[in-house]
Structures are given as C-alpha cells and as structure tokens.
C-alpha cells in the first residue's frame, strides 16, 4: 500500500512539473508586437470602440449564464450553470452583482479564476505527460464573465480578422479551409514551380502564447484600454490545479498560455 501511494505521488509530480513548465513559465527576451505594423491594416473605428465599452446590463448577465451548457464539467466551486438556472430567483441577484462589479471595475477575486485541469489520454497507452489532452474546468461565474466579454468581441472581431481565417468567426466554416488545404496538397505534387506547405503546432499557439503579446496586439488593433484590461485580468490571474483520479495536485500560477 505504501508503494502504491508513492507511485501515485510520483505520477502526480510528473504532471504538475510538466504543466508548471508549460503554463507557469514566463518567456523572457520576447519580441515586441509591432503596433505600427498592426495599424497599417484594419483597426477598430470610434463607433466600434464605444460599443465595446458600453455598460453591461443585468439581462446580459442572465443571457450569458443561461447559455452555459448544464453538462459542462464543474470548476473548483462545484457549482454548474444548472444550479444557477434552477435557483436564479435566489442566487441571481448576488451572481449578477458579482459579475457586473468585475465588468465595471476590472477587479476579480483570484478564487473566481482558479482552474482545474483534467487529463484525457490522446493515445491508447500513454507513457508521457504530453500524450494527455488537458481540459480546463473553470468556475461558472468566470465562465459567465468570459461569455459576456466574448459576446462583445464577437461583434467586432470580423472587422480585423482576415477572410481566410475560418475559425472563431460567426458565419464562417472550417470546412472551407479543409477544402483549400486539399487543393494545395493536390497541386504540390505538380512539378511546375517551387512550393512549400507548413503545419503549425497548435500547442504553441494556445499553451505557450505570451500574455504580453496578447495585450500588445489588442492595443495595436485599437481596442479600448478598459476592454483590454478586462481581457487581460481574465487571462493573467488564473491559477491551476491538476486533477488525477479525483484528487487535486499542485496549485500554481499561470504565466502564459490560454
């Protein structure tokens, strides 16, 4: 039994160290986003900026809360959106006040942004920590806040995102890029002109993205400073716990990644 406990602790240590290096390690000597270059493209105009900073309403809070799938995994608070829906007449006023206070002053309790990481095997018999897919489970209040911010962002994001970006934009479909990729691969076999095809590692795009770059890019595209601050607070105050067999291990602060 003692050997079994030591084995569990050793396994947990491997995962905690892996994700501390991945999410809890800040990059130094990074390149600064070129704001001048960003502003040469399409940026937000005054009307779009004003729309982003309009005061949030109680109805927006309720709509965001009720749009969260009740089957979503629970965060550290152990409450799901189903609880808030069923007891909205009781907990709704306090929940609404907590959300609107953050969106008004940009101050969020650290406990609200504590995240559990569950691990799903990507292969049949994983032997490395990297062979597990991390699933982040956030507290429901934080989910509500992020949904409200994303709802505002959705109204302007199509202005600055190029037409060939088919993901995350309403009305666009990823299947279009799949078809384009299929055509590119087919034409690459023709020996006419030199061609090159690159595959980008999405792990680097999401798990290792620099928070400072996110902030620089938002400012470069003309997002209002108050809106940028809301986004950055949601991203930068997060702390992580690794969940293994129902037990939480580690509690470390994130320093990069989404």
Tab-separated table of C-alpha atoms in Angstrom:
chain	number	residue	atom	x	y	z
A	1	UNK	CA	0.000	0.000	0.000
A	2	UNK	CA	2.839	2.391	0.839
A	3	UNK	CA	4.455	1.669	-2.510
A	4	UNK	CA	1.151	2.421	-4.255
A	5	UNK	CA	0.854	5.790	-2.533
A	6	UNK	CA	4.391	6.700	-3.512
A	7	UNK	CA	3.650	5.728	-7.100
A	8	UNK	CA	0.605	7.998	-7.223
A	9	UNK	CA	2.606	10.893	-5.793
A	10	UNK	CA	5.398	10.315	-8.276
A	11	UNK	CA	2.965	10.286	-11.198
A	12	UNK	CA	1.271	13.438	-9.923
A	13	UNK	CA	4.660	15.154	-9.622
A	14	UNK	CA	5.408	14.421	-13.286
A	15	UNK	CA	2.156	16.041	-14.428
A	16	UNK	CA	2.458	19.036	-12.107
A	17	UNK	CA	6.031	19.742	-13.226
A	18	UNK	CA	5.062	19.333	-16.892
A	19	UNK	CA	2.228	21.852	-16.695
A	20	UNK	CA	4.187	24.219	-14.491
A	21	UNK	CA	6.831	24.348	-17.220
A	22	UNK	CA	4.167	24.687	-19.918
A	23	UNK	CA	1.747	27.190	-18.345
A	24	UNK	CA	3.617	28.537	-15.333
A	25	UNK	CA	6.848	29.543	-17.020
A	26	UNK	CA	7.208	33.037	-18.412
A	27	UNK	CA	9.194	33.617	-21.567
A	28	UNK	CA	11.942	36.226	-21.454
A	29	UNK	CA	13.558	38.116	-24.284
A	30	UNK	CA	10.410	38.016	-26.409
A	31	UNK	CA	9.827	40.167	-29.475
A	32	UNK	CA	7.525	43.158	-29.017
A	33	UNK	CA	4.411	43.231	-31.208
A	34	UNK	CA	4.813	45.969	-33.811
A	35	UNK	CA	1.858	48.297	-33.182
A	36	UNK	CA	2.720	50.384	-36.232
A	37	UNK	CA	2.548	47.331	-38.475
A	38	UNK	CA	-0.793	46.270	-36.987
A	39	UNK	CA	-2.272	49.708	-37.579
A	40	UNK	CA	-1.422	49.507	-41.265
A	41	UNK	CA	-4.240	47.010	-41.573
A	42	UNK	CA	-7.872	47.308	-40.478
A	43	UNK	CA	-8.361	48.596	-36.937
A	44	UNK	CA	-11.444	49.398	-34.870
A	45	UNK	CA	-13.141	52.717	-35.520
A	46	UNK	CA	-14.625	55.012	-32.862
A	47	UNK	CA	-18.130	53.558	-33.126
A	48	UNK	CA	-16.842	50.023	-32.604
A	49	UNK	CA	-14.690	51.119	-29.687
A	50	UNK	CA	-17.648	52.799	-27.978
A	51	UNK	CA	-19.762	49.698	-28.455
A	52	UNK	CA	-17.158	47.606	-26.623
A	53	UNK	CA	-17.122	49.855	-23.555
A	54	UNK	CA	-20.869	50.267	-23.128
A	55	UNK	CA	-22.115	49.405	-19.638
A	56	UNK	CA	-23.144	45.767	-19.226
A	57	UNK	CA	-26.708	45.040	-18.147
A	58	UNK	CA	-28.443	42.525	-15.879
A	59	UNK	CA	-30.123	40.962	-18.899
A	60	UNK	CA	-26.730	40.292	-20.479
A	61	UNK	CA	-25.628	38.504	-17.317
A	62	UNK	CA	-28.710	36.287	-17.307
A	63	UNK	CA	-28.428	35.542	-21.025
A	64	UNK	CA	-24.771	34.548	-20.631
A	65	UNK	CA	-25.455	32.382	-17.578
A	66	UNK	CA	-28.367	30.576	-19.210
A	67	UNK	CA	-26.326	29.971	-22.387
A	68	UNK	CA	-23.775	27.849	-20.492
A	69	UNK	CA	-24.362	24.146	-21.115
A	70	UNK	CA	-25.582	22.466	-17.927
A	71	UNK	CA	-23.478	19.413	-18.820
A	72	UNK	CA	-20.200	21.341	-18.628
A	73	UNK	CA	-17.711	19.985	-16.097
A	74	UNK	CA	-17.651	21.717	-12.723
A	75	UNK	CA	-14.878	24.004	-11.540
A	76	UNK	CA	-13.418	24.303	-8.049
A	77	UNK	CA	-16.613	25.944	-6.787
A	78	UNK	CA	-18.504	22.675	-7.591
A	79	UNK	CA	-21.490	24.620	-8.948
A	80	UNK	CA	-22.654	24.312	-12.533
A	81	UNK	CA	-24.892	26.523	-14.613
A	82	UNK	CA	-27.777	24.138	-13.943
A	83	UNK	CA	-27.719	25.156	-10.279
A	84	UNK	CA	-27.791	28.860	-11.150
A	85	UNK	CA	-30.638	28.349	-13.603
A	86	UNK	CA	-32.745	26.382	-11.135
A	87	UNK	CA	-32.111	28.806	-8.262
A	88	UNK	CA	-31.889	32.044	-10.250
A	89	UNK	CA	-34.627	33.719	-8.233
A	90	UNK	CA	-32.469	33.222	-5.128
A	91	UNK	CA	-28.838	33.425	-6.299
A	92	UNK	CA	-29.398	35.521	-9.428
A	93	UNK	CA	-29.183	38.968	-7.786
A	94	UNK	CA	-25.924	38.180	-5.980
A	95	UNK	CA	-24.432	36.437	-9.008
A	96	UNK	CA	-25.394	39.340	-11.250
A	97	UNK	CA	-23.879	41.840	-8.841
A	98	UNK	CA	-20.591	39.917	-8.698
A	99	UNK	CA	-20.348	39.775	-12.495
A	100	UNK	CA	-21.282	43.435	-13.052
A	101	UNK	CA	-18.869	44.618	-10.369
A	102	UNK	CA	-15.970	42.975	-12.161
A	103	UNK	CA	-17.049	44.258	-15.570
A	104	UNK	CA	-17.376	47.718	-14.035
A	105	UNK	CA	-14.128	47.969	-12.069
A	106	UNK	CA	-11.960	45.176	-13.501
A	107	UNK	CA	-11.270	43.569	-10.118
A	108	UNK	CA	-11.812	39.828	-9.851
A	109	UNK	CA	-11.194	37.615	-6.842
A	110	UNK	CA	-8.367	35.170	-7.522
A	111	UNK	CA	-10.597	32.322	-6.346
A	112	UNK	CA	-13.010	33.063	-9.195
A	113	UNK	CA	-10.320	32.254	-11.734
A	114	UNK	CA	-8.958	29.046	-10.193
A	115	UNK	CA	-8.946	26.323	-12.850
A	116	UNK	CA	-8.880	22.527	-12.641
A	117	UNK	CA	-7.025	20.670	-15.395
A	118	UNK	CA	-8.398	17.222	-16.196
A	119	UNK	CA	-6.343	14.935	-18.419
A	120	UNK	CA	-7.740	12.857	-21.298
A	121	UNK	CA	-5.439	10.277	-22.956
A	122	UNK	CA	-4.715	11.004	-26.617
A	123	UNK	CA	-3.308	7.527	-27.283
A	124	UNK	CA	-4.299	4.055	-26.142
A	125	UNK	CA	-1.371	3.549	-23.737
A	126	UNK	CA	0.188	6.940	-22.869
A	127	UNK	CA	3.639	6.962	-21.288
A	128	UNK	CA	4.378	10.712	-21.432
A	129	UNK	CA	2.598	13.690	-19.889
A	130	UNK	CA	2.403	15.264	-23.342
A	131	UNK	CA	0.233	12.352	-24.519
A	132	UNK	CA	-2.705	13.631	-22.470
A	133	UNK	CA	-5.116	16.318	-23.621
A	134	UNK	CA	-5.718	18.955	-20.913
A	135	UNK	CA	-9.329	20.002	-20.301
A	136	UNK	CA	-9.693	23.211	-18.282
A	137	UNK	CA	-12.681	23.405	-15.929
A	138	UNK	CA	-13.448	26.941	-14.755
A	139	UNK	CA	-15.825	28.311	-12.137
A	140	UNK	CA	-19.255	29.169	-13.505
A	141	UNK	CA	-19.038	32.883	-12.572
A	142	UNK	CA	-15.821	33.139	-14.554
A	143	UNK	CA	-17.468	31.354	-17.485
A	144	UNK	CA	-20.304	33.873	-17.381
A	145	UNK	CA	-17.880	36.812	-17.371
A	146	UNK	CA	-15.857	35.421	-20.265
A	147	UNK	CA	-19.009	34.748	-22.292
A	148	UNK	CA	-20.138	38.346	-21.861
A	149	UNK	CA	-16.762	39.683	-22.960
A	150	UNK	CA	-16.725	37.309	-25.928
A	151	UNK	CA	-20.241	38.409	-26.912
A	152	UNK	CA	-18.968	41.984	-27.240
A	153	UNK	CA	-15.828	40.851	-29.009
A	154	UNK	CA	-17.857	38.812	-31.488
A	155	UNK	CA	-19.499	41.987	-32.800
A	156	UNK	CA	-16.211	43.487	-33.988
A	157	UNK	CA	-13.808	40.589	-34.481
A	158	UNK	CA	-14.796	40.015	-38.122
A	159	UNK	CA	-13.583	43.545	-38.898
A	160	UNK	CA	-9.943	42.799	-38.070
A	161	UNK	CA	-9.683	39.058	-38.805
A	162	UNK	CA	-8.797	38.223	-42.409
A	163	UNK	CA	-11.296	36.405	-44.597
A	164	UNK	CA	-9.040	33.354	-44.887
A	165	UNK	CA	-9.341	32.762	-41.117
A	166	UNK	CA	-12.302	30.396	-40.981
A	167	UNK	CA	-12.440	29.562	-37.267
A	168	UNK	CA	-13.984	31.524	-34.379
A	169	UNK	CA	-15.867	33.879	-36.696
A	170	UNK	CA	-19.646	33.577	-36.917
A	171	UNK	CA	-20.821	32.631	-40.387
A	172	UNK	CA	-17.527	31.063	-41.420
A	173	UNK	CA	-16.845	27.353	-41.616
A	174	UNK	CA	-13.666	25.372	-41.031
A	175	UNK	CA	-14.604	23.064	-43.907
A	176	UNK	CA	-13.612	25.824	-46.348
A	177	UNK	CA	-10.002	25.683	-45.165
A	178	UNK	CA	-10.072	21.880	-45.335
A	179	UNK	CA	-11.064	22.081	-48.997
A	180	UNK	CA	-8.373	24.686	-49.700
A	181	UNK	CA	-5.766	22.502	-47.991
A	182	UNK	CA	-6.879	19.545	-50.109
A	183	UNK	CA	-6.373	21.572	-53.288
A	184	UNK	CA	-2.949	22.789	-52.121
A	185	UNK	CA	-1.800	19.249	-51.420
A	186	UNK	CA	-3.026	18.100	-54.810
A	187	UNK	CA	-1.172	20.890	-56.634
A	188	UNK	CA	2.012	20.384	-54.604
A	189	UNK	CA	2.585	17.141	-56.494
A	190	UNK	CA	2.904	19.037	-59.760
A	191	UNK	CA	6.499	19.873	-60.638
A	192	UNK	CA	5.887	23.325	-62.062
A	193	UNK	CA	7.062	25.932	-59.545
A	194	UNK	CA	8.662	25.577	-56.090
A	195	UNK	CA	6.018	25.086	-53.370
A	196	UNK	CA	6.044	24.832	-49.614
A	197	UNK	CA	3.477	23.585	-47.111
A	198	UNK	CA	3.810	24.293	-43.360
A	199	UNK	CA	1.965	22.745	-40.426
A	200	UNK	CA	1.693	24.960	-37.343
A	201	UNK	CA	1.745	23.338	-33.890
A	202	UNK	CA	-1.457	24.494	-32.166
A	203	UNK	CA	0.091	23.668	-28.814
A	204	UNK	CA	2.439	26.598	-29.258
A	205	UNK	CA	-0.399	28.839	-30.374
A	206	UNK	CA	-2.552	28.229	-27.301
A	207	UNK	CA	-0.489	26.806	-24.456
A	208	UNK	CA	2.629	28.923	-24.952
A	209	UNK	CA	1.319	32.252	-26.207
A	210	UNK	CA	2.781	35.253	-24.400
A	211	UNK	CA	0.338	37.360	-22.397
A	212	UNK	CA	2.316	40.498	-23.217
A	213	UNK	CA	1.888	39.817	-26.934
A	214	UNK	CA	-1.878	39.419	-26.484
A	215	UNK	CA	-2.056	42.796	-24.794
A	216	UNK	CA	0.140	44.469	-27.416
A	217	UNK	CA	-1.954	43.048	-30.257
A	218	UNK	CA	-5.254	44.156	-28.700
A	219	UNK	CA	-3.929	47.673	-28.237
A	220	UNK	CA	-2.440	47.665	-31.726
A	221	UNK	CA	-5.826	46.878	-33.271
A	222	UNK	CA	-7.401	49.800	-31.449
A	223	UNK	CA	-9.255	48.056	-28.620
A	224	UNK	CA	-10.150	50.465	-25.776
A	225	UNK	CA	-7.828	50.268	-22.771
A	226	UNK	CA	-10.682	49.408	-20.380
A	227	UNK	CA	-11.742	46.472	-22.571
A	228	UNK	CA	-8.130	45.290	-22.884
A	229	UNK	CA	-7.813	45.395	-19.105
A	230	UNK	CA	-10.888	43.187	-18.651
A	231	UNK	CA	-9.482	40.623	-21.059
A	232	UNK	CA	-6.014	40.649	-19.523
A	233	UNK	CA	-7.352	40.306	-15.974
A	234	UNK	CA	-9.334	37.243	-17.039
A	235	UNK	CA	-6.226	35.743	-18.620
A	236	UNK	CA	-3.451	36.658	-16.187
A	237	UNK	CA	-4.779	35.972	-12.681
A	238	UNK	CA	-5.519	32.309	-13.296
A	239	UNK	CA	-4.158	29.504	-11.106
A	240	UNK	CA	-4.136	25.806	-11.971
A	241	UNK	CA	-4.674	22.507	-10.173
A	242	UNK	CA	-4.051	19.122	-11.832
A	243	UNK	CA	-6.813	16.576	-11.134
A	244	UNK	CA	-5.806	12.901	-11.135
A	245	UNK	CA	-8.250	10.153	-10.128
A	246	UNK	CA	-10.417	12.674	-8.299
A	247	UNK	CA	-7.531	14.198	-6.309
A	248	UNK	CA	-6.102	17.673	-6.926
A	249	UNK	CA	-2.330	18.173	-7.073
A	250	UNK	CA	-0.394	21.409	-7.178
A	251	UNK	CA	-1.754	24.940	-7.145
A	252	UNK	CA	0.420	27.120	-9.308
A	253	UNK	CA	0.005	30.463	-11.009
A	254	UNK	CA	-0.205	30.661	-14.766
A	255	UNK	CA	2.267	32.895	-16.577
A	256	UNK	CA	1.428	32.265	-20.232
A	257	UNK	CA	-0.987	30.377	-22.470
A	258	UNK	CA	-4.757	30.352	-22.727
